[in-house]
Coordinates of C-alpha atoms in Angstrom, one line a residue:
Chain X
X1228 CA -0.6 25.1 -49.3
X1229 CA 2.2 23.2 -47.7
X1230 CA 3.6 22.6 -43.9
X1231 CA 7.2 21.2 -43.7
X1232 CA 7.2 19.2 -40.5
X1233 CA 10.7 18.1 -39.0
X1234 CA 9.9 14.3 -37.5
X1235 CA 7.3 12.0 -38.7
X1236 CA 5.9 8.4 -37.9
X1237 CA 3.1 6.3 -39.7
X1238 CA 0.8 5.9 -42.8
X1239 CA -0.5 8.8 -45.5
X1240 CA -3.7 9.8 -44.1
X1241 CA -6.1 12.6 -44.9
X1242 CA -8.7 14.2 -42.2
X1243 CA -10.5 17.4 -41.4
X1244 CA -8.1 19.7 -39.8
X1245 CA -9.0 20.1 -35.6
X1246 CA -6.8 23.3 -35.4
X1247 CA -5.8 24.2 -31.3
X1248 CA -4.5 27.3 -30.1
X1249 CA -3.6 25.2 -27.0
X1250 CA -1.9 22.0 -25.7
X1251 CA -2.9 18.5 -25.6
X1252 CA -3.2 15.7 -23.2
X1253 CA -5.7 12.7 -23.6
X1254 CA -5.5 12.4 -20.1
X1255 CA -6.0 16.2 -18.9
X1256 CA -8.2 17.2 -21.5
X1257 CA -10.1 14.4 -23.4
X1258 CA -13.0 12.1 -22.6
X1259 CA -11.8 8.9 -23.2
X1260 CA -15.4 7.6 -23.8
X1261 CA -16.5 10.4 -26.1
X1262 CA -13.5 11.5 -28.0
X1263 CA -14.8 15.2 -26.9
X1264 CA -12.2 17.5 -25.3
X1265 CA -13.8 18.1 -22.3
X1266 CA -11.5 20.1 -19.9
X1267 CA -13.6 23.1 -18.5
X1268 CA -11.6 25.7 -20.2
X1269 CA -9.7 24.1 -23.1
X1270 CA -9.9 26.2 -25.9
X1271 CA -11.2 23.0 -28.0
X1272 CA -13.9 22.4 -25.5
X1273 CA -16.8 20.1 -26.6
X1274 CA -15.0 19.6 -29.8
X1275 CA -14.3 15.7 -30.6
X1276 CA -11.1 14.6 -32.1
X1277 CA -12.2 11.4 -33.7
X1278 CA -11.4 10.7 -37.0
X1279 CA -10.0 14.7 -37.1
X1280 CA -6.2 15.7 -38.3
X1281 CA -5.3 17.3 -34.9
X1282 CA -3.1 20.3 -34.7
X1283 CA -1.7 21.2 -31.3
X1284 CA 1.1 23.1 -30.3
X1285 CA 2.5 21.6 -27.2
X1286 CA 2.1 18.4 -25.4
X1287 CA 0.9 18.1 -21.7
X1288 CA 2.4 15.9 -18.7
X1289 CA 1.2 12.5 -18.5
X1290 CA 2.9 9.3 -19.0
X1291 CA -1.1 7.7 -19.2
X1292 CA -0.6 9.1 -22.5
X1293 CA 0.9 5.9 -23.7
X1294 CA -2.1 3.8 -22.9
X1295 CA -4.3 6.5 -23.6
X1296 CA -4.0 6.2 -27.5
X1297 CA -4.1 2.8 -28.1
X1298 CA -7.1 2.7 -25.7
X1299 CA -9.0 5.4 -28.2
X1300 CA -7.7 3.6 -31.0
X1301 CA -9.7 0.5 -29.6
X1302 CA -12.4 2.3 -28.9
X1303 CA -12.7 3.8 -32.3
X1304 CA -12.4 6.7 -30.7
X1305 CA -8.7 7.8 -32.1
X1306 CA -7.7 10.8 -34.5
X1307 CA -6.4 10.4 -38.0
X1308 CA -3.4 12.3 -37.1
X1309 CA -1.6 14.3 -34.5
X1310 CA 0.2 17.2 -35.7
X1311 CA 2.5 18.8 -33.0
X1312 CA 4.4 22.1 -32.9
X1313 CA 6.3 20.4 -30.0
X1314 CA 5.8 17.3 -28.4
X1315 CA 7.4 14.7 -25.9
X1316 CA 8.5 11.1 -26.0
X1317 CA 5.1 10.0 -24.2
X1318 CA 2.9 10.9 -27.5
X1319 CA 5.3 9.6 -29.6
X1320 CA 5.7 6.2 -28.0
X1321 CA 2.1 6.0 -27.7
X1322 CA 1.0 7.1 -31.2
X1323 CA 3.3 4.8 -32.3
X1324 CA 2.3 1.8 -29.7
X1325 CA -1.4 3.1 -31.4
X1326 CA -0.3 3.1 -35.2
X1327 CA -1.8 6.2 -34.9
X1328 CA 0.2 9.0 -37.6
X1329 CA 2.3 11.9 -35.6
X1330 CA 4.8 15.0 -36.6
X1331 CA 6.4 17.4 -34.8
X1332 CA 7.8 20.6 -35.8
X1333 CA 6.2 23.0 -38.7
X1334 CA 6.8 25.5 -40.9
X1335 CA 4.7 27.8 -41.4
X1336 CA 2.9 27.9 -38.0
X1337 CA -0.5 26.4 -38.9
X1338 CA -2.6 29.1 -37.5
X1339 CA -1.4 31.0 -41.0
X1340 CA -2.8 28.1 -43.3
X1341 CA -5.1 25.6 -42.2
X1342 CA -8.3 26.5 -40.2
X1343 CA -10.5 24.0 -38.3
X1344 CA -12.5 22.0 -41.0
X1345 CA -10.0 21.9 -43.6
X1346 CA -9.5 18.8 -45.4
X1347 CA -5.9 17.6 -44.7
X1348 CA -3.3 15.0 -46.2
X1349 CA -0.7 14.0 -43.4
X1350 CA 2.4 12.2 -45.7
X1351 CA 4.6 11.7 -42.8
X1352 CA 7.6 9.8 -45.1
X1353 CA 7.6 12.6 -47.1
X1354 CA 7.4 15.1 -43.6
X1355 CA 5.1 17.6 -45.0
X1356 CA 0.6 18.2 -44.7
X1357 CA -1.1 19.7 -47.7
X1358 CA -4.1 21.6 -47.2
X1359 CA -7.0 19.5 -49.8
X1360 CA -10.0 21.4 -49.8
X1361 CA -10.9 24.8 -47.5
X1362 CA -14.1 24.2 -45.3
Chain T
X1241 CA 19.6 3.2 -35.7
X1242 CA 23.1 1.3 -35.5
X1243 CA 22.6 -2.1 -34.0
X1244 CA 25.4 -4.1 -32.1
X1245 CA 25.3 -8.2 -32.7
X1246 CA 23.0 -8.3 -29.9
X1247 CA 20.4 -6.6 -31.1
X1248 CA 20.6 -7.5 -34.4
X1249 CA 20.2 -11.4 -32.7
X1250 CA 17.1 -10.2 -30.9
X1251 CA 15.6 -8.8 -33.9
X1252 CA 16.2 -11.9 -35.8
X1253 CA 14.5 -14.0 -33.1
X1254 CA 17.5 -15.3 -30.9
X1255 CA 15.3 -14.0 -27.6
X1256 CA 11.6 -15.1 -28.8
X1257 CA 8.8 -13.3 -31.0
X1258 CA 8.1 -10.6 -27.3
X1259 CA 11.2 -9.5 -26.8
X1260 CA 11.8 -8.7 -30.8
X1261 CA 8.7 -7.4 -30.9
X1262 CA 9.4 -5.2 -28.7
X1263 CA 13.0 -4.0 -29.4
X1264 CA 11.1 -3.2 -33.6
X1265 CA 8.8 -0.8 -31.3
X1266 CA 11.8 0.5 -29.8
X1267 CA 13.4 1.4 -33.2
X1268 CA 10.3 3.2 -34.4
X1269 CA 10.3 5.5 -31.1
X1270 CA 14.3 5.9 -31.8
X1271 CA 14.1 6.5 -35.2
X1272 CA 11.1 9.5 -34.8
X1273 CA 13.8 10.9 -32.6
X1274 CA 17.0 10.6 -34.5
X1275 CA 18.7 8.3 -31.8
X1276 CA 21.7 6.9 -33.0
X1277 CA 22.0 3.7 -31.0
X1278 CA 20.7 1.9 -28.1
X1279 CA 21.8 2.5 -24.0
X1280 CA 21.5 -0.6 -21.4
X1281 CA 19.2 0.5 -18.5
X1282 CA 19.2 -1.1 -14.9
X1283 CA 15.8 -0.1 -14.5
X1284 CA 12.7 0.1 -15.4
X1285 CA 9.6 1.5 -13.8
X1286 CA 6.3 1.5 -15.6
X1287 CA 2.4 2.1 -15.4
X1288 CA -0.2 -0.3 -16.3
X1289 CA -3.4 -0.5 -14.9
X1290 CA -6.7 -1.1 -16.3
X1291 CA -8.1 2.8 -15.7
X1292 CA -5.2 3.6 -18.2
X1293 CA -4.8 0.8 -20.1
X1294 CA -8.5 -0.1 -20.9
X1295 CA -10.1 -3.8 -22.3
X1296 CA -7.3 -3.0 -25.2
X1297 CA -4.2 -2.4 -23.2
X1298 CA -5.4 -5.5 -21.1
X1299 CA -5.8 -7.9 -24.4
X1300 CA -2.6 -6.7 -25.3
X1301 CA -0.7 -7.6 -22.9
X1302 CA -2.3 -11.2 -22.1
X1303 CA -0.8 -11.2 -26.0
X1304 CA 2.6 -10.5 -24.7
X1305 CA 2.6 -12.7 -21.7
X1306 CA 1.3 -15.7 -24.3
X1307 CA 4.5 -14.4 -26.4
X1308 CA 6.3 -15.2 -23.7
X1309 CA 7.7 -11.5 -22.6
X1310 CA 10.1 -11.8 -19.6
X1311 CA 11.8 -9.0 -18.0
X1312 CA 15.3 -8.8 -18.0
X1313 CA 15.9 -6.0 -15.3
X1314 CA 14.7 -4.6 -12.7
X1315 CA 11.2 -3.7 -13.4
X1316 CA 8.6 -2.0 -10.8
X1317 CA 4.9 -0.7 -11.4
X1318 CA 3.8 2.4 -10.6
X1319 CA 0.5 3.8 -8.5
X1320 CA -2.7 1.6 -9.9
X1321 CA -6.0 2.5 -10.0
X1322 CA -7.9 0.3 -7.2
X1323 CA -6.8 -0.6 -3.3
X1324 CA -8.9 -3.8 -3.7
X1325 CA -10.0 -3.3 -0.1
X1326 CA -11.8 -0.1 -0.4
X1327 CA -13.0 -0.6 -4.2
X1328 CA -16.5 -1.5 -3.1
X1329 CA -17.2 1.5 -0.6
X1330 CA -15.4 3.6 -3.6
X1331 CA -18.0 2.8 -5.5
X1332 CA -15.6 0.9 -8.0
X1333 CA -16.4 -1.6 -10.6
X1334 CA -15.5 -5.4 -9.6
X1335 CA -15.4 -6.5 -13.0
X1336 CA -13.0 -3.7 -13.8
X1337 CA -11.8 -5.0 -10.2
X1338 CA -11.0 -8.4 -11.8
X1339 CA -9.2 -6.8 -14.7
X1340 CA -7.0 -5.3 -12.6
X1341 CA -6.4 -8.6 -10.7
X1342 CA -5.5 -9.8 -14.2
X1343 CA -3.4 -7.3 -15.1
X1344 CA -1.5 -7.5 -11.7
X1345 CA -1.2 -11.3 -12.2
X1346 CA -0.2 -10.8 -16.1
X1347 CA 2.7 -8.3 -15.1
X1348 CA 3.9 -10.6 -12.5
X1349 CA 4.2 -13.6 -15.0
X1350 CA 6.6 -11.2 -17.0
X1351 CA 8.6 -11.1 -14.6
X1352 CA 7.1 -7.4 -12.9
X1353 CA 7.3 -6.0 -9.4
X1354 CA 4.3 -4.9 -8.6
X1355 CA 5.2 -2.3 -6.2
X1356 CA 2.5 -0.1 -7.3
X1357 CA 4.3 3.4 -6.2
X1358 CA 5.1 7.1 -7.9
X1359 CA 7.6 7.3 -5.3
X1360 CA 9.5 4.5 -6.3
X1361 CA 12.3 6.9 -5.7
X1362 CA 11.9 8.0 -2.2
X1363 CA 11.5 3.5 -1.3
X1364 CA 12.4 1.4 -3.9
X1365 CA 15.2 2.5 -6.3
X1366 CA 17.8 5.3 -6.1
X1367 CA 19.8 5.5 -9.5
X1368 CA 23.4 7.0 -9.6
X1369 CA 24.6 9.9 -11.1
X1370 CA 25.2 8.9 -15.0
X1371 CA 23.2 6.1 -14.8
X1372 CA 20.7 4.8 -17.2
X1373 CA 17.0 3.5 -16.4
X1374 CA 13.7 3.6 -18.1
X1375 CA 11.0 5.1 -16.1
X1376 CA 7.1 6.9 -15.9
X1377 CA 5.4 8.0 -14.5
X1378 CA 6.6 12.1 -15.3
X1379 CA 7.2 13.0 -11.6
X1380 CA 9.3 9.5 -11.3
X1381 CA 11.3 10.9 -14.6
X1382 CA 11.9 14.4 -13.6
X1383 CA 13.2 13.7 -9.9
X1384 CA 15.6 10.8 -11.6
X1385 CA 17.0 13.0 -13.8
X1386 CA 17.0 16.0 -11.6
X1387 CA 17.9 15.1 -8.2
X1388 CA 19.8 11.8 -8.9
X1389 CA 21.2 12.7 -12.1
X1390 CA 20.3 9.9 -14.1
X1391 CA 19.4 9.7 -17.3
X1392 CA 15.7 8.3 -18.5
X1393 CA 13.0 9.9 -20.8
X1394 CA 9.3 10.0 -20.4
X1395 CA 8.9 6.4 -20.7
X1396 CA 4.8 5.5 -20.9
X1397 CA 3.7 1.7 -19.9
X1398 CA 4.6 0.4 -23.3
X1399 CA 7.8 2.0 -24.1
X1400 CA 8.8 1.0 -20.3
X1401 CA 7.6 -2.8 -20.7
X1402 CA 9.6 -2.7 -24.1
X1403 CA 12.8 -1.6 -22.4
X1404 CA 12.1 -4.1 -19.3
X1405 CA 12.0 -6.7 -21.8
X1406 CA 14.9 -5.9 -24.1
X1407 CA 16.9 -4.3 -21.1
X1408 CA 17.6 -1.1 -23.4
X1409 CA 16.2 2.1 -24.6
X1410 CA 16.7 4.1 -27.6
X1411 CA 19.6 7.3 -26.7
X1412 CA 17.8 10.6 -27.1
X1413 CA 16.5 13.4 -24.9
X1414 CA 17.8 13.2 -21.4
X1415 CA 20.4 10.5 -22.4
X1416 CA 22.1 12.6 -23.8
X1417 CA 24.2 15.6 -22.5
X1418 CA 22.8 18.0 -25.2
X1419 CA 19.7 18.3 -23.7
X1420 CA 20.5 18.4 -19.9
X1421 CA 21.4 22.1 -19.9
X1422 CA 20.1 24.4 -17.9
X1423 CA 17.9 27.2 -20.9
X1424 CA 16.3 29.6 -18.1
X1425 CA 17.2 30.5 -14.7
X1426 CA 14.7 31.0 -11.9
X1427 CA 15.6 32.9 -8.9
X1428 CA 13.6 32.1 -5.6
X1429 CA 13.3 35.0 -3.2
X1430 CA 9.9 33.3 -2.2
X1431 CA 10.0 31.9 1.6
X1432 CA 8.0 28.7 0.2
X1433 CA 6.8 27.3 3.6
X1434 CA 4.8 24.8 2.8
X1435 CA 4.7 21.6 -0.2
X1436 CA 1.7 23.7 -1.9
X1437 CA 4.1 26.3 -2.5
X1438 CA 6.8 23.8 -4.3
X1439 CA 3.8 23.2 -6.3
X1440 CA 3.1 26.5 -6.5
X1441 CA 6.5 27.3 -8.6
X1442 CA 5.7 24.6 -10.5
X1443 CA 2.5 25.9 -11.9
X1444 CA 4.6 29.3 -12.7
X1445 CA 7.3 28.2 -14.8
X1446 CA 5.8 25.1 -16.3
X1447 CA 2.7 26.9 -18.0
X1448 CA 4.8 29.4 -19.0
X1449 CA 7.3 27.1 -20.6
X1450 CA 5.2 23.9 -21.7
X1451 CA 8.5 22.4 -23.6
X1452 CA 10.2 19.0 -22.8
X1453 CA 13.3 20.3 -23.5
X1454 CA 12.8 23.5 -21.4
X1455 CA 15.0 22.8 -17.9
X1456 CA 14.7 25.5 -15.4
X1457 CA 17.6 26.3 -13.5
X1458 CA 16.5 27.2 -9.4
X1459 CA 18.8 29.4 -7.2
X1460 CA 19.3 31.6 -4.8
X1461 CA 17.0 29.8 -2.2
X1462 CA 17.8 30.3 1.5
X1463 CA 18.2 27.2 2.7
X1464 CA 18.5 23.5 1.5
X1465 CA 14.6 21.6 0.2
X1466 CA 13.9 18.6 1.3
X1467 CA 13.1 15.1 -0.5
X1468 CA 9.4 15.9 -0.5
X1469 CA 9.4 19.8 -1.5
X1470 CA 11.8 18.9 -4.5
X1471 CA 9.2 15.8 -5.2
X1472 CA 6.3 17.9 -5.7
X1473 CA 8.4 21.2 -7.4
X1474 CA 9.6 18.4 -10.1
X1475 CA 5.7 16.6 -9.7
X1476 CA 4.2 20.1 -10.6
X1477 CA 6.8 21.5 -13.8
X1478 CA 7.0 18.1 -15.0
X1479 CA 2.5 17.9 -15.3
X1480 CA 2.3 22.0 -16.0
X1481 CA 5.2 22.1 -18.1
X1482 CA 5.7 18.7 -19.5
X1483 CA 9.6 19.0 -18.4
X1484 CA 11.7 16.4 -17.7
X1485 CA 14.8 17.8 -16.0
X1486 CA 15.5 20.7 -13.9
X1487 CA 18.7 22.0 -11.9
X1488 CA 18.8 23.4 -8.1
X1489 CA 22.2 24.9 -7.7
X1490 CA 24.1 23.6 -5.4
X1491 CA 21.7 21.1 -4.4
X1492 CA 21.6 18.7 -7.8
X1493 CA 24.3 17.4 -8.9
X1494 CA 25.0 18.7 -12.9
X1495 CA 24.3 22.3 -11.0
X1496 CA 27.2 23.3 -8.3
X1497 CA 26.9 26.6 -10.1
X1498 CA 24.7 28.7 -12.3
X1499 CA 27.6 28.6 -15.1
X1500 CA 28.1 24.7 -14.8
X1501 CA 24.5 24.6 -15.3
X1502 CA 23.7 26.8 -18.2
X1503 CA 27.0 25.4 -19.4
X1504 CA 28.2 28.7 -19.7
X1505 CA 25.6 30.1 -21.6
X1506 CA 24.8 33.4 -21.9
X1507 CA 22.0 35.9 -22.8
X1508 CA 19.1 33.7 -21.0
X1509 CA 15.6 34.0 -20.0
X1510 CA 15.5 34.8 -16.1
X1511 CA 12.7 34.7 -13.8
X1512 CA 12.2 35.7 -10.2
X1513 CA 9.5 33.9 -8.3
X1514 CA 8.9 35.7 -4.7
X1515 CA 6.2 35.7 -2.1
X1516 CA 3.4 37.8 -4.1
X1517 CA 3.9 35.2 -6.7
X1518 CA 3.2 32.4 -4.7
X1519 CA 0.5 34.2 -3.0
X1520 CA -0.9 35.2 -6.4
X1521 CA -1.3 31.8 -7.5
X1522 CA -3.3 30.4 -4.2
X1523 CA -6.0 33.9 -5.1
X1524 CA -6.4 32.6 -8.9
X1525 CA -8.6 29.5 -8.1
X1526 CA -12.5 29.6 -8.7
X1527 CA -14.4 28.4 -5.3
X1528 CA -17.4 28.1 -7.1
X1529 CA -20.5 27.4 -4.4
X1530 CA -17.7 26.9 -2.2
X1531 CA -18.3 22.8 -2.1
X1532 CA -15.4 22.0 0.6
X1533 CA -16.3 18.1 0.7
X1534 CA -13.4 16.3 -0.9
X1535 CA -10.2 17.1 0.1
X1536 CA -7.1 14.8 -1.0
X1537 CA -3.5 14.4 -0.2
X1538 CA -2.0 12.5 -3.0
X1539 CA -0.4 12.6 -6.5
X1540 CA 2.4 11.7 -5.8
X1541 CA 2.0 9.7 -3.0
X1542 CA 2.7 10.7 0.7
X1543 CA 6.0 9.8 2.0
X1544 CA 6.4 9.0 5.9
X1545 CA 7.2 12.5 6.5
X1546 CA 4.3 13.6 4.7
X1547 CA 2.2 10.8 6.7
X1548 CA 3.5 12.2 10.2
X1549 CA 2.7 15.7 9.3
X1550 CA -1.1 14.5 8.6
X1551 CA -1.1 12.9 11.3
X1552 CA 0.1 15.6 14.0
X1553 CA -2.7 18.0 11.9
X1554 CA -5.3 15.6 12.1
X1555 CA -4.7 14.1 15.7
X1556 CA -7.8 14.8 17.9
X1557 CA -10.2 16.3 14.9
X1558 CA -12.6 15.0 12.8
X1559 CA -13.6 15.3 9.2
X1560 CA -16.6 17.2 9.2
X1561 CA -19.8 14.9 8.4
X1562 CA -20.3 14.2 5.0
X1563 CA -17.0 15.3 3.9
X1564 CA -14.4 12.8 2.0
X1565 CA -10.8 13.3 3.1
X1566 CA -8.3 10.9 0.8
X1567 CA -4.0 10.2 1.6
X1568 CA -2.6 8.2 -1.0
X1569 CA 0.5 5.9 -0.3
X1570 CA 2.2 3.5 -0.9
X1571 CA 2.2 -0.3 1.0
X1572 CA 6.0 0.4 2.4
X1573 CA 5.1 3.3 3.5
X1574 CA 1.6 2.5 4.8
X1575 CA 2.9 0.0 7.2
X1576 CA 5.6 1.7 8.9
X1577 CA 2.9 4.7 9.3
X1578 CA 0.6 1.9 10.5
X1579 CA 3.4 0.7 13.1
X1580 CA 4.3 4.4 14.0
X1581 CA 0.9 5.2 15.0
X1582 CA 0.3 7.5 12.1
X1583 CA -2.2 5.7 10.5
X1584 CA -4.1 5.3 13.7
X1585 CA -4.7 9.2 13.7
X1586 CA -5.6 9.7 10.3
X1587 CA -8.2 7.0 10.5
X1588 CA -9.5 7.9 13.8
X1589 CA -9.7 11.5 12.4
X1590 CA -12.3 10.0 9.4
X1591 CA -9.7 10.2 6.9
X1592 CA -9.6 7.1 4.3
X1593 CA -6.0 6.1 3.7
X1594 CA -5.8 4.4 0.0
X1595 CA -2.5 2.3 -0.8
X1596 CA -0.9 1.7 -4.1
X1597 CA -3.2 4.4 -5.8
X1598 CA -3.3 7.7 -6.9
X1599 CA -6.4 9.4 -6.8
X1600 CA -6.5 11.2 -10.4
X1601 CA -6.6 7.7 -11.6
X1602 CA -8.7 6.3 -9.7
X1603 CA -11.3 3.7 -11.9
X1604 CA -14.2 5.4 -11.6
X1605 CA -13.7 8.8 -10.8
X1606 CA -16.4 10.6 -13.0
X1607 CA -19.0 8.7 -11.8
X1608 CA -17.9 8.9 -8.4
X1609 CA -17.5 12.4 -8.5
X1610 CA -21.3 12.5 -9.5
X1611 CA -22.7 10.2 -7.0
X1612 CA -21.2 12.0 -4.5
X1613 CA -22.6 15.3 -5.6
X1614 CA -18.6 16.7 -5.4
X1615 CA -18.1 20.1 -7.6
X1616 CA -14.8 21.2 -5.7
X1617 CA -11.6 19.2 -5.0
X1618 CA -9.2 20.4 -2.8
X1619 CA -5.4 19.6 -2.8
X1620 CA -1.6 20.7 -1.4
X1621 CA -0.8 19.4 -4.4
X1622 CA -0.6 21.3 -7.3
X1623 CA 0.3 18.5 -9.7
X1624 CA -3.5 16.6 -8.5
X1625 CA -5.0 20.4 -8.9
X1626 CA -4.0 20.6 -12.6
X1627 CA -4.7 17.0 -14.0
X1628 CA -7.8 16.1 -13.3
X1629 CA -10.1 18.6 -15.3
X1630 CA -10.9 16.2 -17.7
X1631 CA -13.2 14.4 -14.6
X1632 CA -14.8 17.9 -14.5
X1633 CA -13.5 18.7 -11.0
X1634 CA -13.2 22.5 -10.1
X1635 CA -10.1 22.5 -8.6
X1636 CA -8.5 24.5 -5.5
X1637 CA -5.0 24.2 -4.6
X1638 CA -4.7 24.9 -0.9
X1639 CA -1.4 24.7 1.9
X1640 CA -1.4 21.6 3.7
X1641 CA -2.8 23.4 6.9
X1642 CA -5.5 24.5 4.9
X1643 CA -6.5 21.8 3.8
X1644 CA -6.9 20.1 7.2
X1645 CA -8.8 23.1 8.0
X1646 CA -11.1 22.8 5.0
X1647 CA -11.0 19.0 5.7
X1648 CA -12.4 19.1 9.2
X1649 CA -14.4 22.3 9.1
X1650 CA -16.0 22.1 5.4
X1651 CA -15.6 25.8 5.3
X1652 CA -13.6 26.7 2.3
X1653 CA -11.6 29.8 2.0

């Protein structure tokens, strides 16, 4: 099973699928120490996004962002991928800054095709993320 | 990306390894966005500190400074995440302490103003309608492009040091007039008395329309907001909503009517935020065991009006014993409030004033908020309320008033 994404940035990489229902900020939501999503509340709370193919929907606030990424990746704390329905220029520059993989835009909505545990490719040149192997 | 001979020369080397370097990163972030070419800024205004940069932001950036990375324009940082003098009492690190001392001294090399503000807007810098600059933090973004009518993006630390350095940034998003149309309209029939409530509207239409692109269009308000109400509407949609731009008839300038602003679309989502609204959103928060020991007045920073205010509240009270009451500013601002007198009151009243900070990123913070035992944090501003979960605050936004109250009475309602 395919997703068509619309813009894309870095290496092929494949990853388990971390599948949100909500938004994403490293700085709202994540413990930069832990790589566990830690916002009392988040629907992905207690779940760790290191190493995982992250699907989230929207991006939140925070210019820290930038930092935020390459400060994971340092830490060896960073995801595989981030997979946005919509995002902003903050996660782009700093997935980028991080080397770190990132799209925006999909088709269809990943909620139909790829559940948390999956194992994902992310081919960003070729703008689309295959689904490998069902959990 | 189309490159003029200038940029083609800094790519090949004509300006150093830094400064081509940085202009390759540039292209990337362009390219992911489909920008066509590059715009000269004026300015640039960027965050770096070592709470958000960490030992790898820091090593990176000695890198650039050995490099030799110079700005070329106008470059200012925004709020860090130590006041040196009160780091130890803060319970702050001072080896994190002399990281940031680095970092401050590293910037300055590069040719950085280390004004340390996220009001760089209401005492630094005032861009012109049209005019280009490069600038984070969001609420620094959303007012330039709102109130001013500039043109930046959400530039983070790197992408702002890159543009510093080149003295350009890639032309999408908010340079360009596609995306600085109004796509919903928001009616206020709310009296919106106090900065909490500016917040307030902020929380309402930026969960509700968490999109970059989305730009809210405000009218029908009866009278004209001030500096500080528009700071914390465009503070509060830009954190809640991730937005960049909104439009205030008849008060910004791409918006001396509804039409000019929705450039005369039709068939648009339209919201009406009143009174019950407002009031609905001050009921939502959990009290919890009703903890009423930290209270803080920051994100973004105070301006002088702001510091007055506090003051005339706090004059002749006290922060109730064992409380914490925190006001954020900036060092401009901090000494005229110092030689105004305002300063005086808020210190006599027990409250700690912190310059050149802001508190959600204060280095530390977790294991401050443990020591101290806090659960609750209390705040008029909604934009502190909704980004500091990830410290495990519960959070409580509160009207200025209030918050004195909670402040100096440690009974929270």
């Amino acid at each position: 099973m395919r997703i068509a994404v619309n813009r894309a940035f870095g290496p092929v990489v494949e990853g388990e699928a971390l599948v949100s229902e909500e938004g994403f900020s490293p700085r709202y939501d994540l413990d930069r120490w832990s790589g566990l999503i830690t916002k009392p509340g988040h629907k992905l709370e207690g779940h760790s996004i290191v190493d995982k193919v992250c699907f989230f929907p929207s991006a939140k606030g925070g210019i820290a962002a930038g930092w935020a990424f390459y400060d994971i990746q340092w830490k060896k704390l960073a995801p595989k991928a981030f997979v946005f329905g919509v995002t902003n220029p903050v996660m782009v520059q700093g997935a980028i800054f991080a080397g770190i993989p990132i799209t925006e835009g999909w088709a269809p909505h990943p909620r139909d095709v790829v559940k948390t545990g999956d194992w994902v490719r992310v081919d960003p040149a070729r703008r689309t993320i295959e689904v490998l192997r069902r959990a | 990306m189309e490159l003029n001979a200038e940029e083609r020369a800094i790519l090949d080397g004509a300006r150093g390894a830094a400064a081509r370097d940085a202009l390759q990163y540039q292209i990337e972030v362009g390219t992911f966005w489909g920008a066509k070419r590059f715009v000269p800024v004026t300015n640039v205004h960027m965050m770096g500190d070592i709470e958000v940069m960490g030992d790898g932001g820091l090593a990176w950036l000695k890198g650039r400074d050995l490099a030799g990375a110079k700005c070329t324009v106008s470059t200012t940082t925004n709020a860090r995440c130590m006041d040196f003098a009160h780091c130890e009492r803060m319970g702050q690190d001072a080896g994190e302490a002399k990281k940031e001392r680095e970092i401050i001294a590293t910037l300055q090399r590069m040719n950085v103003i280390t004004t340390d503000t996220c009001i760089n807007y209401q005492t630094v810098y005032q861009p012109h309608l049209g005019e280009h600059v490069a600038w984070g933090d969001t609420g620094t973004v959303i007012y330039a492009n709102s109130v001013f009518g500039a043109r930046t993006n959400f530039e983070s630390g790197p992408a702002a040091l890159a543009a510093g350095i080149t003295g350009r940034t890639p032309e999408y998003g908010f340079h360009l007039d596609e995306h600085r149309k109004g796509t919903f309209t928001v009616e206020l029939t709310a009296k919106l008395g106090d900065l909490a409530d500016w917040g307030a509207i902020g929380k309402l239409v930026g969960e509700t329309h968490q999109n970059y692109y989305a730009v809210p269009v405000f009218h029908g308000y009866h009278r004209t907001p001030t500096a500080d109400e528009l700071k914390h509407l465009g503070a509060a949609l830009a954190s809640y909503g991730s937005m960049g731009m909104f439009h205030f008839v008849g008060v910004t300038p791409e918006a001396r009517s509804i039409d000019e602003a929705m450039a005369g679309k039709s068939g648009y989502e339209k919201m009406v935020i009143g009174d019950a609204d407002i009031e609905r959103v001050l009921a939502g928060y959990n009290l919890g065991d009703g903890d009423a020991r930290l209270v803080v007045f920051t994100g973004p920073q105070q301006s002088l009006f702001e510091m007055k205010r506090l003051a005339e509240l706090f004059a002749g009270r006290k922060v109730k014993a064992g409380g914490t009451c925190i006001v954020t500013t900036n060092s401009a601002v901090l000494e005229q409030a110092r030689s105004l007198g305002y300063a005086k009151a808020l210190e006599d009243a027990g409250v700690t004033i912190l310059q050149g900070v802001c508190f959600y990123i204060l280095q530390n913070l977790s294991p401050m908020r443990e020591k101290n035992g806090w659960k609750n944090m209390v705040s008029n501003s909604a934009k502190v309320v909704n980004i500091i979960g990830a410290h495990k605050f519960n959070t409580i936004l509160r009207r200025t008033e209030a918050c004195v109250e909670i402040a100096c009475t440690g009974v929270l309602k």
